[in-house]
Short mmCIF file of C-alpha atoms in Angstrom, two decimals:
data_model
loop_
_atom_site.label_atom_id
_atom_site.label_comp_id
_atom_site.label_asym_id
_atom_site.label_seq_id
_atom_site.Cartn_x
_atom_site.Cartn_y
_atom_site.Cartn_z
CA MET A 1371 385.74 -216.18 167.79
CA ARG A 1372 382.40 -217.84 167.17
CA VAL A 1373 381.73 -217.98 170.94
CA ARG A 1374 382.55 -214.29 171.27
CA ARG A 1375 380.23 -213.39 168.39
CA ILE A 1376 377.38 -215.38 169.91
CA GLY A 1377 377.98 -213.68 173.27
CA ALA A 1378 377.89 -210.27 171.61
CA VAL A 1379 374.61 -211.08 169.88
CA VAL A 1380 373.06 -212.24 173.18
CA ILE A 1381 374.17 -209.06 174.96
CA ALA A 1382 372.82 -206.86 172.15
CA ALA A 1383 369.50 -208.69 172.20
CA ALA A 1384 369.23 -208.30 175.97
CA ALA A 1385 369.92 -204.59 175.68
CA ALA A 1386 367.24 -204.23 173.03
CA MET A 1387 364.71 -206.03 175.20
CA ALA A 1388 365.58 -203.79 178.14
CA GLY A 1389 364.97 -200.78 175.94
CA LEU A 1390 361.59 -202.12 174.89
CA THR A 1391 360.66 -202.75 178.51
CA ALA A 1392 361.61 -199.22 179.48
CA CYS A 1393 359.57 -197.74 176.63
CA GLY A 1394 356.59 -199.98 177.31
CA ASP A 1395 356.06 -199.30 181.00
CA GLY A 1396 353.84 -196.29 180.42
CA GLY A 1397 356.55 -193.78 181.26
CA GLY A 1398 357.16 -194.94 184.82
CA SER A 1399 360.46 -195.79 186.43
CA GLY A 1400 362.12 -196.89 183.18
CA SER A 1401 361.55 -193.56 181.41
CA ASP A 1402 363.32 -190.20 181.42
CA LYS A 1403 359.97 -188.57 182.12
CA PHE A 1404 358.30 -188.02 185.47
CA VAL A 1405 354.76 -189.32 185.01
CA VAL A 1406 352.11 -188.25 187.52
CA GLY A 1407 348.61 -189.64 187.88
CA ILE A 1408 346.15 -186.82 188.53
CA LYS A 1409 342.42 -186.16 188.46
CA VAL A 1410 341.42 -184.24 185.34
CA ASP A 1411 337.87 -183.18 186.24
CA GLN A 1412 338.25 -181.46 189.61
CA PRO A 1413 338.48 -177.66 189.43
CA GLY A 1414 341.05 -176.20 191.77
CA LEU A 1415 342.79 -179.56 192.19
CA GLY A 1416 343.34 -181.29 188.87
CA GLN A 1417 341.58 -180.21 185.70
CA LYS A 1418 342.38 -180.58 182.02
CA GLN A 1419 342.04 -177.28 180.18
CA PRO A 1420 340.57 -176.84 176.67
CA ASP A 1421 344.09 -176.38 175.26
CA GLY A 1422 345.21 -179.72 176.73
CA SER A 1423 347.20 -178.25 179.63
CA PHE A 1424 346.52 -179.05 183.28
CA LYS A 1425 345.68 -176.75 186.16
CA GLY A 1426 345.09 -177.11 189.89
CA PHE A 1427 346.69 -177.41 193.30
CA ASP A 1428 347.65 -181.07 192.80
CA VAL A 1429 349.21 -180.09 189.47
CA ASP A 1430 351.25 -177.33 191.14
CA VAL A 1431 352.45 -179.76 193.81
CA ALA A 1432 353.42 -182.27 191.11
CA ARG A 1433 355.41 -179.69 189.14
CA TYR A 1434 357.23 -178.49 192.27
CA VAL A 1435 358.13 -182.00 193.40
CA ALA A 1436 359.26 -183.04 189.91
CA LYS A 1437 361.50 -179.98 189.65
CA GLU A 1438 363.07 -180.77 193.03
CA LEU A 1439 363.76 -184.30 191.76
CA GLY A 1440 365.59 -182.87 188.74
CA TYR A 1441 362.91 -182.98 186.02
CA ALA A 1442 362.41 -180.00 183.70
CA ASP A 1443 358.88 -178.95 182.77
CA ASP A 1444 359.06 -180.71 179.42
CA LYS A 1445 359.88 -183.97 181.20
CA ILE A 1446 356.70 -183.92 183.32
CA GLU A 1447 353.78 -185.91 181.96
CA PHE A 1448 350.28 -186.05 183.42
CA LYS A 1449 348.11 -189.14 183.15
CA GLU A 1450 344.46 -189.31 184.12
CA ALA A 1451 343.89 -191.32 187.27
CA ILE A 1452 340.55 -192.18 188.79
CA SER A 1453 340.04 -193.36 192.34
CA ALA A 1454 339.75 -197.00 191.28
CA ASN A 1455 343.06 -197.28 189.43
CA ARG A 1456 345.48 -195.28 191.56
CA GLU A 1457 347.06 -198.31 193.29
CA SER A 1458 347.39 -200.32 190.08
CA PHE A 1459 348.99 -197.40 188.24
CA ILE A 1460 351.71 -197.25 190.90
CA GLN A 1461 352.18 -201.00 191.28
CA GLN A 1462 352.43 -201.60 187.52
CA GLY A 1463 354.88 -198.75 186.97
CA GLN A 1464 352.53 -196.79 184.74
CA VAL A 1465 353.30 -193.66 186.75
CA ASN A 1466 356.09 -192.45 188.99
CA ALA A 1467 353.65 -190.92 191.44
CA VAL A 1468 349.95 -190.31 192.05
CA ILE A 1469 348.88 -186.86 193.26
CA ALA A 1470 345.10 -187.01 192.98
CA THR A 1471 343.27 -186.12 196.21
CA TYR A 1472 344.72 -189.43 197.40
CA SER A 1473 343.85 -189.85 201.07
CA ILE A 1474 346.39 -191.69 203.22
CA THR A 1475 344.79 -194.70 204.93
CA ASP A 1476 346.21 -197.72 206.76
CA ASP A 1477 344.74 -200.06 204.14
CA ARG A 1478 346.32 -198.17 201.23
CA LYS A 1479 349.68 -198.06 203.02
CA LYS A 1480 349.81 -201.84 202.66
CA LYS A 1481 349.79 -201.45 198.87
CA VAL A 1482 351.69 -198.23 198.16
CA ALA A 1483 353.99 -195.81 199.98
CA PHE A 1484 352.93 -192.26 200.75
CA ALA A 1485 354.94 -189.06 200.96
CA GLY A 1486 353.34 -186.13 202.73
CA PRO A 1487 350.64 -185.32 203.52
CA TYR A 1488 350.82 -182.12 201.48
CA LEU A 1489 347.30 -181.05 202.48
CA VAL A 1490 344.82 -181.97 205.21
CA THR A 1491 341.14 -181.41 204.58
CA GLY A 1492 337.85 -182.96 205.63
CA GLN A 1493 334.24 -183.42 204.61
CA ASP A 1494 332.51 -180.06 204.67
CA ILE A 1495 329.36 -178.38 203.35
CA LEU A 1496 328.75 -175.97 200.49
CA THR A 1497 325.54 -173.96 200.42
CA ARG A 1498 324.26 -170.83 198.70
CA ALA A 1499 325.89 -167.60 199.82
CA ASP A 1500 322.59 -166.16 201.05
CA ASP A 1501 321.56 -169.26 203.03
CA THR A 1502 322.36 -168.77 206.70
CA THR A 1503 320.42 -171.80 207.97
CA ILE A 1504 323.24 -174.34 207.47
CA ASN A 1505 326.23 -173.93 209.77
CA SER A 1506 327.16 -177.48 210.79
CA VAL A 1507 326.62 -181.09 209.79
CA GLU A 1508 323.71 -181.33 212.26
CA ASP A 1509 321.80 -178.79 210.18
CA LEU A 1510 321.72 -181.22 207.25
CA LYS A 1511 319.27 -183.50 209.04
CA THR A 1512 316.30 -181.67 207.51
CA LYS A 1513 317.99 -180.39 204.35
CA LYS A 1514 318.21 -181.71 200.79
CA VAL A 1515 321.82 -182.67 200.09
CA CYS A 1516 323.57 -183.59 196.85
CA GLY A 1517 326.44 -186.06 196.69
CA ALA A 1518 328.34 -188.09 194.10
CA GLN A 1519 327.56 -191.72 193.32
CA GLY A 1520 330.23 -194.04 194.67
CA SER A 1521 331.74 -191.42 196.94
CA SER A 1522 332.27 -192.12 200.63
CA SER A 1523 330.91 -188.67 201.52
CA PRO A 1524 327.17 -189.43 201.07
CA ALA A 1525 327.70 -192.74 202.86
CA ARG A 1526 329.06 -190.88 205.87
CA LEU A 1527 325.88 -188.80 206.04
CA VAL A 1528 323.64 -191.85 205.65
CA GLU A 1529 325.52 -193.52 208.48
CA LYS A 1530 324.86 -190.47 210.64
CA PHE A 1531 321.22 -189.79 209.73
CA GLY A 1532 319.88 -193.20 208.64
CA ASP A 1533 318.23 -194.80 205.61
CA GLU A 1534 315.04 -192.77 205.94
CA TRP A 1535 317.07 -189.60 205.57
CA LYS A 1536 318.72 -191.10 202.48
CA SER A 1537 315.39 -191.76 200.78
CA GLY A 1538 313.94 -188.39 201.74
CA PHE A 1539 316.80 -185.91 201.54
CA LEU A 1540 319.77 -187.30 199.57
CA THR A 1541 320.23 -186.79 195.83
CA GLU A 1542 323.18 -188.49 194.13
CA GLN A 1543 324.69 -187.43 190.82
CA GLN A 1544 327.52 -188.89 188.72
CA GLY A 1545 329.90 -186.20 189.96
CA TYR A 1546 329.98 -183.14 192.19
CA GLY A 1547 330.02 -180.85 189.18
CA ALA A 1548 326.48 -182.01 188.41
CA CYS A 1549 325.40 -181.02 191.94
CA LEU A 1550 326.35 -177.36 191.50
CA PRO A 1551 323.45 -176.29 189.23
CA LEU A 1552 321.03 -178.11 191.54
CA LEU A 1553 322.31 -176.06 194.45
CA GLU A 1554 322.25 -172.82 192.50
CA ASN A 1555 318.68 -173.44 191.34
CA LYS A 1556 317.50 -174.37 194.87
CA GLN A 1557 316.71 -177.97 193.99
CA VAL A 1558 318.99 -178.97 196.86
CA ASP A 1559 320.14 -177.02 199.91
CA ALA A 1560 323.74 -178.22 200.15
CA ILE A 1561 326.57 -180.29 198.69
CA SER A 1562 328.83 -182.24 201.01
CA THR A 1563 332.26 -183.73 200.33
CA ASP A 1564 335.94 -182.77 200.87
CA ALA A 1565 336.32 -179.03 201.50
CA THR A 1566 338.99 -178.79 198.81
CA ILE A 1567 336.68 -180.24 196.15
CA LEU A 1568 333.86 -177.93 197.19
CA ALA A 1569 336.18 -174.91 197.19
CA GLY A 1570 337.49 -175.77 193.73
CA PHE A 1571 334.02 -175.89 192.21
CA ALA A 1572 332.77 -172.81 194.10
CA THR A 1573 335.77 -170.73 193.01
CA GLN A 1574 334.43 -170.92 189.46
CA SER A 1575 331.36 -168.91 190.53
CA PRO A 1576 332.61 -166.11 192.82
CA GLY A 1577 330.09 -164.85 195.35
CA LYS A 1578 327.42 -167.48 194.68
CA PHE A 1579 328.34 -170.10 197.29
CA ARG A 1580 329.47 -170.34 200.89
CA LEU A 1581 331.74 -172.98 202.40
CA VAL A 1582 330.64 -173.67 205.98
CA GLY A 1583 334.23 -174.34 207.05
CA LYS A 1584 333.54 -176.91 209.76
CA PRO A 1585 334.93 -180.25 208.54
CA PHE A 1586 333.55 -183.35 210.25
CA SER A 1587 336.16 -185.83 209.01
CA GLU A 1588 339.89 -185.76 208.32
CA GLU A 1589 341.46 -186.52 204.94
CA LYS A 1590 345.24 -186.41 204.58
CA TYR A 1591 346.21 -186.04 200.92
CA GLY A 1592 349.43 -187.91 200.19
CA ILE A 1593 351.68 -188.58 197.21
CA GLY A 1594 351.43 -192.24 196.24
CA LEU A 1595 354.68 -194.04 195.34
CA LYS A 1596 355.90 -197.61 194.96
CA LEU A 1597 355.72 -199.43 198.26
CA GLU A 1598 359.40 -200.41 198.46
CA ASP A 1599 360.87 -197.12 197.15
CA LYS A 1600 361.96 -195.49 200.39
CA GLU A 1601 364.66 -193.44 198.66
CA THR A 1602 362.18 -191.65 196.41
CA ARG A 1603 359.74 -191.20 199.29
CA ASP A 1604 362.43 -189.47 201.33
CA LYS A 1605 363.26 -187.15 198.42
CA VAL A 1606 359.62 -186.31 197.81
CA ASN A 1607 359.06 -185.61 201.52
CA ALA A 1608 362.01 -183.21 201.44
CA ALA A 1609 360.53 -181.47 198.38
CA VAL A 1610 357.13 -181.13 200.06
CA GLU A 1611 358.69 -179.62 203.19
CA LYS A 1612 360.65 -177.17 201.04
CA MET A 1613 357.41 -176.16 199.29
CA PHE A 1614 355.88 -175.43 202.70
CA LYS A 1615 358.81 -173.29 203.80
CA ASP A 1616 359.58 -171.21 200.70
CA GLY A 1617 356.04 -169.89 200.19
CA ALA A 1618 355.24 -171.89 197.07
CA TRP A 1619 352.59 -173.95 198.90
CA LYS A 1620 350.67 -170.88 200.09
CA LYS A 1621 350.97 -169.31 196.64
CA ALA A 1622 349.45 -172.43 195.07
CA ILE A 1623 346.62 -172.45 197.64
CA ASP A 1624 345.69 -168.83 196.87
CA ALA A 1625 345.97 -169.31 193.10
CA ASN A 1626 343.67 -172.33 193.02
CA PHE A 1627 341.14 -171.74 195.81
CA GLY A 1628 340.67 -167.97 195.66
CA GLU A 1629 338.40 -166.66 198.41
CA PHE A 1630 338.27 -170.14 199.95
CA GLY A 1631 342.03 -170.27 200.45
CA LYS A 1632 341.43 -168.96 203.97
CA PHE A 1633 340.27 -172.44 204.94
CA PHE A 1634 343.65 -173.98 204.04
CA THR A 1635 346.23 -171.77 205.70
CA THR A 1636 348.47 -174.17 207.61
CA PRO A 1637 350.70 -176.77 205.97
CA PRO A 1638 350.50 -180.17 207.67
CA ALA A 1639 353.42 -182.03 209.24
CA VAL A 1640 355.03 -184.57 206.92
CA GLU A 1641 354.72 -188.11 208.28
CA ARG A 1642 357.70 -190.42 208.01
CA TYR A 1643 357.32 -194.16 208.60
#
């Protein structure tokens, strides 16, 4: 009897520890919630609203995918992710997925798995609506351009035009939101980064800005998942394809990008590997 009692105590203790582990993983795979890492400061993509809710295309994709995986709205939780912590969030189980303008690259595929892409975009140019002098990346050679510190977008322009151009024409701010008033007030001539990011910001000021619509790079936005979780990746891919087919994807594009939705009309092909 004593042996049985000791065994029961050990089993109970193990169960308690398992429960603690599940509760302490930040709501990832051990939780009954579907936790998604998103950007919270990018209009049109992922933005936290004054009432604490979240809005944007990435948010709509997250809600659709979670529903297809069997999670009700009240079981979806959003967690702020920045570019630097997306891989660690996934690897440590702090989130179930990252949907945060997360470009699929060969290097990242060594660390996490990707479903999708759910959107393909590229580096583009935003200028004032009445400025007809900028129509391609080549036109930026003699123009003042604003970019974000730490972003790969300004670096791409410096690589193209050289260090002298950087010192004479490039202005870098902490974020692209800080570039918008500079453009509006004619302190710079253009902002350059992903077309989706530019469209999201410009949608907040209808009629003031023009998206050139000639991307000079390719960015495939994917849904980041644990590297070894092929089963979930397959399910998420199926959800993304369903979103393309049933009209929900196009509806989300129009709702979040307004007049600039015309630049994102065709869903990409899901890549399986």
